[in-house]
PDB file of C-alpha atoms in Angstrom:
ATOM      1  CA  MET A   1     -39.758  -8.718 -23.786  1.00  0.00           C
ATOM      2  CA  MET A   2     -39.965 -12.270 -24.932  1.00  0.00           C
ATOM      3  CA  VAL A   3     -43.469 -13.795 -25.480  1.00  0.00           C
ATOM      4  CA  LYS A   4     -43.769 -17.309 -25.099  1.00  0.00           C
ATOM      5  CA  SER A   5     -45.152 -18.750 -28.499  1.00  0.00           C
ATOM      6  CA  ASP A   6     -48.079 -20.842 -26.598  1.00  0.00           C
ATOM      7  CA  ARG A   7     -49.670 -17.414 -25.552  1.00  0.00           C
ATOM      8  CA  LEU A   8     -50.128 -16.476 -29.294  1.00  0.00           C
ATOM      9  CA  ILE A   9     -52.423 -19.112 -29.883  1.00  0.00           C
ATOM     10  CA  ARG A  10     -54.058 -19.681 -26.355  1.00  0.00           C
ATOM     11  CA  ASN A  11     -57.145 -17.824 -27.329  1.00  0.00           C
ATOM     12  CA  TYR A  12     -57.784 -19.586 -30.317  1.00  0.00           C
ATOM     13  CA  SER A  13     -59.993 -22.661 -31.180  1.00  0.00           C
ATOM     14  CA  PRO A  14     -60.102 -24.719 -34.262  1.00  0.00           C
ATOM     15  CA  VAL A  15     -63.078 -24.369 -36.827  1.00  0.00           C
ATOM     16  CA  PHE A  16     -64.156 -27.854 -38.228  1.00  0.00           C
ATOM     17  CA  PHE A  17     -65.839 -28.489 -41.244  1.00  0.00           C
ATOM     18  CA  ARG A  18     -68.986 -30.816 -41.287  1.00  0.00           C
ATOM     19  CA  ASP A  19     -67.056 -34.022 -42.744  1.00  0.00           C
ATOM     20  CA  GLU A  20     -64.329 -33.561 -40.278  1.00  0.00           C
ATOM     21  CA  ILE A  21     -66.990 -33.554 -37.465  1.00  0.00           C
ATOM     22  CA  LEU A  22     -68.544 -36.411 -38.743  1.00  0.00           C
ATOM     23  CA  ARG A  23     -64.982 -38.371 -38.960  1.00  0.00           C
ATOM     24  CA  LEU A  24     -64.209 -37.347 -35.649  1.00  0.00           C
ATOM     25  CA  GLU A  25     -67.633 -38.677 -34.302  1.00  0.00           C
ATOM     26  CA  LYS A  26     -66.854 -41.986 -36.228  1.00  0.00           C
ATOM     27  CA  ILE A  27     -63.582 -42.352 -34.075  1.00  0.00           C
ATOM     28  CA  ILE A  28     -65.364 -41.608 -30.993  1.00  0.00           C
ATOM     29  CA  LEU A  29     -67.894 -44.246 -31.815  1.00  0.00           C
ATOM     30  CA  LYS A  30     -65.405 -46.855 -32.677  1.00  0.00           C
ATOM     31  CA  SER A  31     -63.825 -46.436 -29.393  1.00  0.00           C
ATOM     32  CA  GLY A  32     -66.765 -47.967 -27.790  1.00  0.00           C
ATOM     33  CA  ILE A  33     -68.851 -44.764 -27.032  1.00  0.00           C
ATOM     34  CA  SER A  34     -72.465 -45.132 -27.824  1.00  0.00           C
ATOM     35  CA  ILE A  35     -74.755 -42.684 -29.695  1.00  0.00           C
ATOM     36  CA  GLU A  36     -76.706 -42.566 -26.834  1.00  0.00           C
ATOM     37  CA  PHE A  37     -74.175 -41.554 -24.537  1.00  0.00           C
ATOM     38  CA  LEU A  38     -73.158 -38.735 -26.956  1.00  0.00           C
ATOM     39  CA  ILE A  39     -76.861 -37.547 -27.101  1.00  0.00           C
ATOM     40  CA  ASP A  40     -76.969 -38.082 -23.199  1.00  0.00           C
ATOM     41  CA  ARG A  41     -73.760 -35.645 -23.046  1.00  0.00           C
ATOM     42  CA  ALA A  42     -75.044 -33.184 -25.500  1.00  0.00           C
ATOM     43  CA  SER A  43     -78.491 -32.634 -23.919  1.00  0.00           C
ATOM     44  CA  ASP A  44     -76.627 -32.101 -20.298  1.00  0.00           C
ATOM     45  CA  PHE A  45     -74.741 -29.270 -22.109  1.00  0.00           C
ATOM     46  CA  ILE A  46     -78.007 -27.894 -23.704  1.00  0.00           C
ATOM     47  CA  ALA A  47     -79.898 -28.209 -20.504  1.00  0.00           C
ATOM     48  CA  ASN A  48     -77.365 -26.721 -18.313  1.00  0.00           C
ATOM     49  CA  SER A  49     -76.565 -23.816 -20.366  1.00  0.00           C
ATOM     50  CA  ILE A  50     -80.452 -22.967 -20.544  1.00  0.00           C
ATOM     51  CA  LEU A  51     -80.700 -23.145 -16.844  1.00  0.00           C
ATOM     52  CA  ARG A  52     -77.435 -20.756 -16.384  1.00  0.00           C
ATOM     53  CA  LYS A  53     -78.829 -18.346 -19.176  1.00  0.00           C
ATOM     54  CA  ALA A  54     -82.804 -18.428 -18.772  1.00  0.00           C
ATOM     55  CA  GLY A  55     -83.189 -19.826 -15.153  1.00  0.00           C
ATOM     56  CA  SER A  56     -85.838 -22.491 -13.939  1.00  0.00           C
ATOM     57  CA  ARG A  57     -89.427 -23.070 -13.803  1.00  0.00           C
ATOM     58  CA  LEU A  58     -89.975 -21.700 -17.580  1.00  0.00           C
ATOM     59  CA  ARG A  59     -92.099 -22.726 -20.360  1.00  0.00           C
ATOM     60  CA  THR A  60     -89.749 -24.253 -22.814  1.00  0.00           C
ATOM     61  CA  LEU A  61     -90.735 -25.343 -26.566  1.00  0.00           C
ATOM     62  CA  VAL A  62     -88.514 -27.973 -28.255  1.00  0.00           C
ATOM     63  CA  LEU A  63     -88.611 -28.215 -31.950  1.00  0.00           C
ATOM     64  CA  SER A  64     -87.341 -31.684 -33.077  1.00  0.00           C
ATOM     65  CA  GLY A  65     -86.417 -32.886 -36.508  1.00  0.00           C
ATOM     66  CA  SER A  66     -85.589 -36.659 -37.230  1.00  0.00           C
ATOM     67  CA  GLY A  67     -82.012 -36.629 -36.790  1.00  0.00           C
ATOM     68  CA  ASN A  68     -79.891 -36.741 -33.798  1.00  0.00           C
ATOM     69  CA  ASN A  69     -79.908 -33.128 -33.168  1.00  0.00           C
ATOM     70  CA  GLY A  70     -83.696 -33.745 -32.692  1.00  0.00           C
ATOM     71  CA  LYS A  71     -82.785 -36.027 -30.084  1.00  0.00           C
ATOM     72  CA  ASP A  72     -80.545 -34.039 -28.514  1.00  0.00           C
ATOM     73  CA  ALA A  73     -83.187 -31.104 -28.023  1.00  0.00           C
ATOM     74  CA  ALA A  74     -85.686 -33.605 -27.130  1.00  0.00           C
ATOM     75  CA  LEU A  75     -83.924 -34.932 -24.503  1.00  0.00           C
ATOM     76  CA  ALA A  76     -82.573 -31.878 -22.966  1.00  0.00           C
ATOM     77  CA  GLY A  77     -86.508 -30.793 -22.722  1.00  0.00           C
ATOM     78  CA  ILE A  78     -87.086 -33.812 -20.662  1.00  0.00           C
ATOM     79  CA  LYS A  79     -84.349 -33.103 -18.160  1.00  0.00           C
ATOM     80  CA  LEU A  80     -85.547 -29.446 -18.082  1.00  0.00           C
ATOM     81  CA  SER A  81     -89.044 -31.056 -17.459  1.00  0.00           C
ATOM     82  CA  VAL A  82     -87.931 -32.960 -14.310  1.00  0.00           C
ATOM     83  CA  LEU A  83     -86.158 -29.731 -12.957  1.00  0.00           C
ATOM     84  CA  GLY A  84     -89.584 -27.986 -13.304  1.00  0.00           C
ATOM     85  CA  HIS A  85     -89.757 -26.215 -16.824  1.00  0.00           C
ATOM     86  CA  THR A  86     -93.287 -26.894 -18.503  1.00  0.00           C
ATOM     87  CA  VAL A  87     -92.403 -28.419 -21.845  1.00  0.00           C
ATOM     88  CA  ALA A  88     -93.685 -28.792 -25.234  1.00  0.00           C
ATOM     89  CA  ILE A  89     -91.919 -30.758 -28.069  1.00  0.00           C
ATOM     90  CA  VAL A  90     -93.148 -30.176 -31.566  1.00  0.00           C
ATOM     91  CA  PHE A  91     -91.755 -32.693 -33.868  1.00  0.00           C
ATOM     92  CA  LEU A  92     -91.852 -31.381 -37.871  1.00  0.00           C
ATOM     93  CA  ASP A  93     -94.008 -34.591 -38.951  1.00  0.00           C
ATOM     94  CA  ASN A  94     -96.014 -37.276 -37.749  1.00  0.00           C
ATOM     95  CA  LYS A  95     -93.994 -40.014 -38.206  1.00  0.00           C
ATOM     96  CA  SER A  96     -91.306 -38.556 -36.055  1.00  0.00           C
ATOM     97  CA  LEU A  97     -93.982 -37.872 -33.456  1.00  0.00           C
ATOM     98  CA  GLU A  98     -95.251 -41.564 -33.545  1.00  0.00           C
ATOM     99  CA  ARG A  99     -91.441 -43.048 -33.357  1.00  0.00           C
ATOM    100  CA  ASN A 100     -90.684 -41.073 -30.189  1.00  0.00           C
ATOM    101  CA  LYS A 101     -93.871 -40.553 -28.530  1.00  0.00           C
ATOM    102  CA  ASP A 102     -93.637 -43.680 -26.042  1.00  0.00           C
ATOM    103  CA  ILE A 103     -89.801 -42.618 -25.297  1.00  0.00           C
ATOM    104  CA  PHE A 104     -90.507 -38.762 -24.737  1.00  0.00           C
ATOM    105  CA  LYS A 105     -93.887 -39.078 -22.769  1.00  0.00           C
ATOM    106  CA  VAL A 106     -92.592 -39.452 -19.458  1.00  0.00           C
ATOM    107  CA  SER A 107     -93.767 -36.575 -17.635  1.00  0.00           C
ATOM    108  CA  LYS A 108     -97.145 -34.439 -17.201  1.00  0.00           C
ATOM    109  CA  ARG A 109     -94.982 -31.278 -17.820  1.00  0.00           C
ATOM    110  CA  ILE A 110     -94.428 -32.382 -21.576  1.00  0.00           C
ATOM    111  CA  SER A 111     -96.569 -32.059 -24.281  1.00  0.00           C
ATOM    112  CA  LEU A 112     -95.935 -33.502 -27.495  1.00  0.00           C
ATOM    113  CA  LEU A 113     -97.293 -31.937 -30.917  1.00  0.00           C
ATOM    114  CA  SER A 114     -96.747 -32.577 -34.694  1.00  0.00           C
ATOM    115  CA  TYR A 115     -96.189 -29.366 -37.114  1.00  0.00           C
ATOM    116  CA  GLU A 116     -97.799 -31.615 -39.694  1.00  0.00           C
ATOM    117  CA  GLU A 117    -100.927 -32.203 -37.942  1.00  0.00           C
ATOM    118  CA  LEU A 118    -101.278 -28.745 -36.380  1.00  0.00           C
ATOM    119  CA  GLY A 119    -100.629 -26.826 -39.799  1.00  0.00           C
ATOM    120  CA  LYS A 120     -99.713 -22.826 -39.868  1.00  0.00           C
ATOM    121  CA  GLU A 121    -102.595 -21.701 -38.334  1.00  0.00           C
ATOM    122  CA  GLY A 122    -102.681 -24.214 -35.602  1.00  0.00           C
ATOM    123  CA  PHE A 123     -99.253 -23.761 -34.689  1.00  0.00           C
ATOM    124  CA  SER A 124     -99.794 -20.072 -34.556  1.00  0.00           C
ATOM    125  CA  ASP A 125    -102.711 -20.601 -31.980  1.00  0.00           C
ATOM    126  CA  PHE A 126    -100.424 -22.815 -29.960  1.00  0.00           C
ATOM    127  CA  LEU A 127     -97.750 -20.263 -29.775  1.00  0.00           C
ATOM    128  CA  LYS A 128    -100.329 -17.586 -28.555  1.00  0.00           C
ATOM    129  CA  LYS A 129    -101.547 -20.000 -25.788  1.00  0.00           C
ATOM    130  CA  PHE A 130     -98.139 -21.864 -24.655  1.00  0.00           C
ATOM    131  CA  ARG A 131     -96.555 -18.586 -24.761  1.00  0.00           C
ATOM    132  CA  PRO A 132     -92.758 -20.048 -24.700  1.00  0.00           C
ATOM    133  CA  ASP A 133     -89.999 -18.303 -22.196  1.00  0.00           C
ATOM    134  CA  VAL A 134     -87.718 -20.495 -24.312  1.00  0.00           C
ATOM    135  CA  VAL A 135     -87.487 -22.142 -27.749  1.00  0.00           C
ATOM    136  CA  ILE A 136     -84.823 -25.024 -28.392  1.00  0.00           C
ATOM    137  CA  ASP A 137     -84.152 -25.464 -32.153  1.00  0.00           C
ATOM    138  CA  GLY A 138     -83.285 -29.132 -33.129  1.00  0.00           C
ATOM    139  CA  ILE A 139     -85.166 -29.348 -36.297  1.00  0.00           C
ATOM    140  CA  PHE A 140     -81.708 -29.458 -38.420  1.00  0.00           C
ATOM    141  CA  GLY A 141     -78.224 -30.207 -37.657  1.00  0.00           C
ATOM    142  CA  ILE A 142     -74.915 -29.683 -39.715  1.00  0.00           C
ATOM    143  CA  GLY A 143     -76.100 -32.069 -42.013  1.00  0.00           C
ATOM    144  CA  PHE A 144     -78.647 -29.633 -43.356  1.00  0.00           C
ATOM    145  CA  ARG A 145     -78.510 -28.771 -47.343  1.00  0.00           C
ATOM    146  CA  PRO A 146     -80.404 -25.854 -48.630  1.00  0.00           C
ATOM    147  CA  PRO A 147     -83.236 -25.066 -49.143  1.00  0.00           C
ATOM    148  CA  LEU A 148     -85.796 -25.208 -46.117  1.00  0.00           C
ATOM    149  CA  SER A 149     -88.880 -26.882 -46.899  1.00  0.00           C
ATOM    150  CA  SER A 150     -92.243 -25.171 -47.049  1.00  0.00           C
ATOM    151  CA  GLU A 151     -93.330 -26.772 -43.901  1.00  0.00           C
ATOM    152  CA  SER A 152     -89.842 -25.973 -41.720  1.00  0.00           C
ATOM    153  CA  SER A 153     -89.756 -22.763 -43.401  1.00  0.00           C
ATOM    154  CA  GLU A 154     -93.293 -21.574 -42.114  1.00  0.00           C
ATOM    155  CA  LEU A 155     -92.364 -23.106 -38.740  1.00  0.00           C
ATOM    156  CA  ILE A 156     -89.238 -21.326 -38.319  1.00  0.00           C
ATOM    157  CA  SER A 157     -90.812 -17.937 -39.915  1.00  0.00           C
ATOM    158  CA  GLU A 158     -93.439 -18.272 -36.654  1.00  0.00           C
ATOM    159  CA  ILE A 159     -90.960 -18.832 -34.140  1.00  0.00           C
ATOM    160  CA  ASN A 160     -88.553 -16.008 -35.444  1.00  0.00           C
ATOM    161  CA  LYS A 161     -91.746 -13.524 -35.002  1.00  0.00           C
ATOM    162  CA  ILE A 162     -92.089 -14.021 -31.085  1.00  0.00           C
ATOM    163  CA  SER A 163     -89.740 -12.468 -28.322  1.00  0.00           C
ATOM    164  CA  SER A 164     -88.731 -15.833 -26.605  1.00  0.00           C
ATOM    165  CA  PHE A 165     -85.015 -16.353 -25.677  1.00  0.00           C
ATOM    166  CA  LYS A 166     -84.070 -19.043 -28.774  1.00  0.00           C
ATOM    167  CA  VAL A 167     -81.304 -21.514 -28.359  1.00  0.00           C
ATOM    168  CA  ALA A 168     -80.182 -23.662 -31.546  1.00  0.00           C
ATOM    169  CA  VAL A 169     -78.662 -26.868 -31.185  1.00  0.00           C
ATOM    170  CA  ASP A 170     -75.231 -27.063 -32.955  1.00  0.00           C
ATOM    171  CA  ILE A 171     -76.495 -24.503 -35.915  1.00  0.00           C
ATOM    172  CA  PRO A 172     -79.522 -22.627 -36.337  1.00  0.00           C
ATOM    173  CA  SER A 173     -82.157 -24.572 -38.688  1.00  0.00           C
ATOM    174  CA  GLY A 174     -81.829 -23.155 -42.243  1.00  0.00           C
ATOM    175  CA  ILE A 175     -77.996 -22.404 -42.319  1.00  0.00           C
ATOM    176  CA  ASP A 176     -75.111 -24.376 -44.281  1.00  0.00           C
ATOM    177  CA  ALA A 177     -72.409 -25.102 -41.439  1.00  0.00           C
ATOM    178  CA  ASP A 178     -69.776 -25.180 -44.227  1.00  0.00           C
ATOM    179  CA  SER A 179     -70.779 -22.609 -46.737  1.00  0.00           C
ATOM    180  CA  SER A 180     -72.428 -20.284 -44.296  1.00  0.00           C
ATOM    181  CA  PHE A 181     -75.342 -20.021 -46.614  1.00  0.00           C
ATOM    182  CA  THR A 182     -78.531 -18.613 -44.870  1.00  0.00           C
ATOM    183  CA  ASP A 183     -81.865 -19.307 -45.932  1.00  0.00           C
ATOM    184  CA  GLU A 184     -84.153 -15.988 -45.800  1.00  0.00           C
ATOM    185  CA  ASN A 185     -86.283 -17.845 -43.165  1.00  0.00           C
ATOM    186  CA  ALA A 186     -83.402 -19.729 -40.991  1.00  0.00           C
ATOM    187  CA  TYR A 187     -83.742 -19.556 -37.186  1.00  0.00           C
ATOM    188  CA  LYS A 188     -82.519 -17.012 -35.599  1.00  0.00           C
ATOM    189  CA  ALA A 189     -80.795 -17.799 -32.326  1.00  0.00           C
ATOM    190  CA  ASP A 190     -79.770 -15.619 -29.465  1.00  0.00           C
ATOM    191  CA  LEU A 191     -77.500 -18.591 -28.132  1.00  0.00           C
ATOM    192  CA  THR A 192     -75.848 -21.514 -30.351  1.00  0.00           C
ATOM    193  CA  LEU A 193     -74.740 -24.277 -28.416  1.00  0.00           C
ATOM    194  CA  THR A 194     -72.304 -26.618 -30.730  1.00  0.00           C
ATOM    195  CA  PHE A 195     -70.116 -29.219 -30.162  1.00  0.00           C
ATOM    196  CA  PHE A 196     -66.415 -30.525 -30.560  1.00  0.00           C
ATOM    197  CA  ALA A 197     -65.810 -27.372 -32.467  1.00  0.00           C
ATOM    198  CA  TYR A 198     -66.901 -24.116 -34.224  1.00  0.00           C
ATOM    199  CA  LYS A 199     -68.255 -24.610 -37.597  1.00  0.00           C
ATOM    200  CA  PRO A 200     -67.395 -21.943 -40.464  1.00  0.00           C
ATOM    201  CA  ALA A 201     -70.789 -20.769 -40.280  1.00  0.00           C
ATOM    202  CA  HIS A 202     -70.514 -19.725 -36.619  1.00  0.00           C
ATOM    203  CA  ILE A 203     -67.851 -17.202 -37.497  1.00  0.00           C
ATOM    204  CA  LEU A 204     -68.559 -16.177 -40.962  1.00  0.00           C
ATOM    205  CA  PRO A 205     -71.130 -14.001 -42.616  1.00  0.00           C
ATOM    206  CA  PRO A 206     -74.307 -13.862 -43.122  1.00  0.00           C
ATOM    207  CA  ALA A 207     -74.555 -16.812 -40.860  1.00  0.00           C
ATOM    208  CA  LYS A 208     -72.754 -15.497 -37.966  1.00  0.00           C
ATOM    209  CA  SER A 209     -75.449 -13.030 -37.411  1.00  0.00           C
ATOM    210  CA  LYS A 210     -78.135 -15.706 -36.913  1.00  0.00           C
ATOM    211  CA  CYS A 211     -75.978 -17.522 -34.409  1.00  0.00           C
ATOM    212  CA  GLY A 212     -76.149 -15.230 -31.348  1.00  0.00           C
ATOM    213  CA  LYS A 213     -73.461 -16.088 -28.892  1.00  0.00           C
ATOM    214  CA  VAL A 214     -72.061 -19.357 -29.436  1.00  0.00           C
ATOM    215  CA  LEU A 215     -70.823 -22.063 -26.916  1.00  0.00           C
ATOM    216  CA  VAL A 216     -68.646 -24.857 -27.380  1.00  0.00           C
ATOM    217  CA  SER A 217     -68.384 -28.094 -25.519  1.00  0.00           C
ATOM    218  CA  ASP A 218     -66.153 -30.954 -26.176  1.00  0.00           C
ATOM    219  CA  LEU A 219     -68.509 -33.077 -24.347  1.00  0.00           C
ATOM    220  CA  GLY A 220     -65.703 -34.801 -22.548  1.00  0.00           C
ATOM    221  CA  PHE A 221     -63.508 -35.695 -25.370  1.00  0.00           C
ATOM    222  CA  LYS A 222     -60.999 -33.091 -25.571  1.00  0.00           C
ATOM    223  CA  LYS A 223     -58.059 -35.759 -25.968  1.00  0.00           C
ATOM    224  CA  GLU A 224     -59.772 -37.162 -28.974  1.00  0.00           C
ATOM    225  CA  ILE A 225     -60.108 -33.391 -30.373  1.00  0.00           C
ATOM    226  CA  ASP A 226     -56.610 -32.391 -29.853  1.00  0.00           C
ATOM    227  CA  SER A 227     -55.381 -35.833 -31.564  1.00  0.00           C
ATOM    228  CA  PHE A 228     -57.707 -35.673 -34.193  1.00  0.00           C
ATOM    229  CA  LYS A 229     -55.722 -35.498 -37.844  1.00  0.00           C
ATOM    230  CA  ARG A 230     -56.958 -32.794 -40.089  1.00  0.00           C
ATOM    231  CA  GLU A 231     -56.453 -32.794 -43.512  1.00  0.00           C
ATOM    232  CA  ILE A 232     -55.926 -28.890 -43.653  1.00  0.00           C
ATOM    233  CA  GLN A 233     -56.232 -26.352 -41.019  1.00  0.00           C
ATOM    234  CA  VAL A 234     -58.045 -23.401 -42.481  1.00  0.00           C
ATOM    235  CA  LEU A 235     -59.866 -21.521 -39.723  1.00  0.00           C
ATOM    236  CA  LYS A 236     -59.498 -20.590 -36.202  1.00  0.00           C
ATOM    237  CA  ALA A 237     -61.886 -18.800 -33.827  1.00  0.00           C
ATOM    238  CA  ASP A 238     -60.918 -16.156 -31.757  1.00  0.00           C
ATOM    239  CA  LEU A 239     -61.987 -17.056 -27.940  1.00  0.00           C
ATOM    240  CA  SER A 240     -60.348 -14.285 -25.836  1.00  0.00           C
ATOM    241  CA  LYS A 241     -63.600 -12.389 -25.183  1.00  0.00           C
ATOM    242  CA  ILE A 242     -65.127 -15.618 -23.952  1.00  0.00           C
ATOM    243  CA  SER A 243     -65.389 -15.627 -20.126  1.00  0.00           C
ATOM    244  CA  GLU A 244     -67.431 -18.825 -19.339  1.00  0.00           C
ATOM    245  CA  ASN A 245     -66.668 -22.400 -19.708  1.00  0.00           C
ATOM    246  CA  PRO A 246     -68.655 -24.672 -21.489  1.00  0.00           C
ATOM    247  CA  TYR A 247     -70.258 -27.524 -19.577  1.00  0.00           C
ATOM    248  CA  ARG A 248     -68.066 -30.344 -19.473  1.00  0.00           C
ATOM    249  CA  ARG A 249     -67.728 -34.220 -17.798  1.00  0.00           C
ATOM    250  CA  LYS A 250     -65.450 -36.910 -18.094  1.00  0.00           C
ATOM    251  CA  PRO A 251     -66.469 -39.906 -20.242  1.00  0.00           C
ATOM    252  CA  ASP A 252     -66.786 -42.423 -17.292  1.00  0.00           C
ATOM    253  CA  ASP A 253     -69.358 -39.644 -15.441  1.00  0.00           C
ATOM    254  CA  HIS A 254     -72.768 -41.169 -14.700  1.00  0.00           C
ATOM    255  CA  LYS A 255     -75.861 -39.754 -16.203  1.00  0.00           C
ATOM    256  CA  LYS A 256     -77.666 -37.157 -14.126  1.00  0.00           C
TER     257      LYS A 256
END
């Protein structure tokens, strides 16, 4: 029996390297889309995925770094707080906290903290009192280059000890997206939510075991992804066992 050739690749998705993702983002931004729009889309995907997996009215801890991943995670925390979650956002350092406190302090359900100020013991005490149901890791993204700093290593080690449902934004902190290098104290996720395409570390050992289930959203830019010119296509990921579709909206949709 003849099999159509498109069926042979229907269940496969491209795997992009770090530089390819950065080039794709530049193309999207040059088309007139703002970085704030991308962050809004990414935070919608994060918040909706958590609501589907973990339900509502939970205690949610957001770990935020200084990059866009931290903003994705923090904005998702704000949206979850509006929907009834009690949210704490822990920034890696005091500078990041000061820079964002006026932006993110919009709800009585949100507490803003700094790991630099808390220290290891203070953070451990905070975890015991807050007892998060969900943790969102937005400390580092695909731009991370090993190793982890002593502060981030301490913070993540404390998080890995608790039994909360753990979500990573784009890639678990402590993992190199391209090489799959995994720091010994890398964040261990139950669910990783990534954007545009899989990265090598999502499907290659040893990092794969730290990613948990991986969901990809095109953030409404499927056309741009499909038409993206790659220098070389090396990897594809088998999607045949993934049953649910990532959250998706069109570029002209309004914010929720």
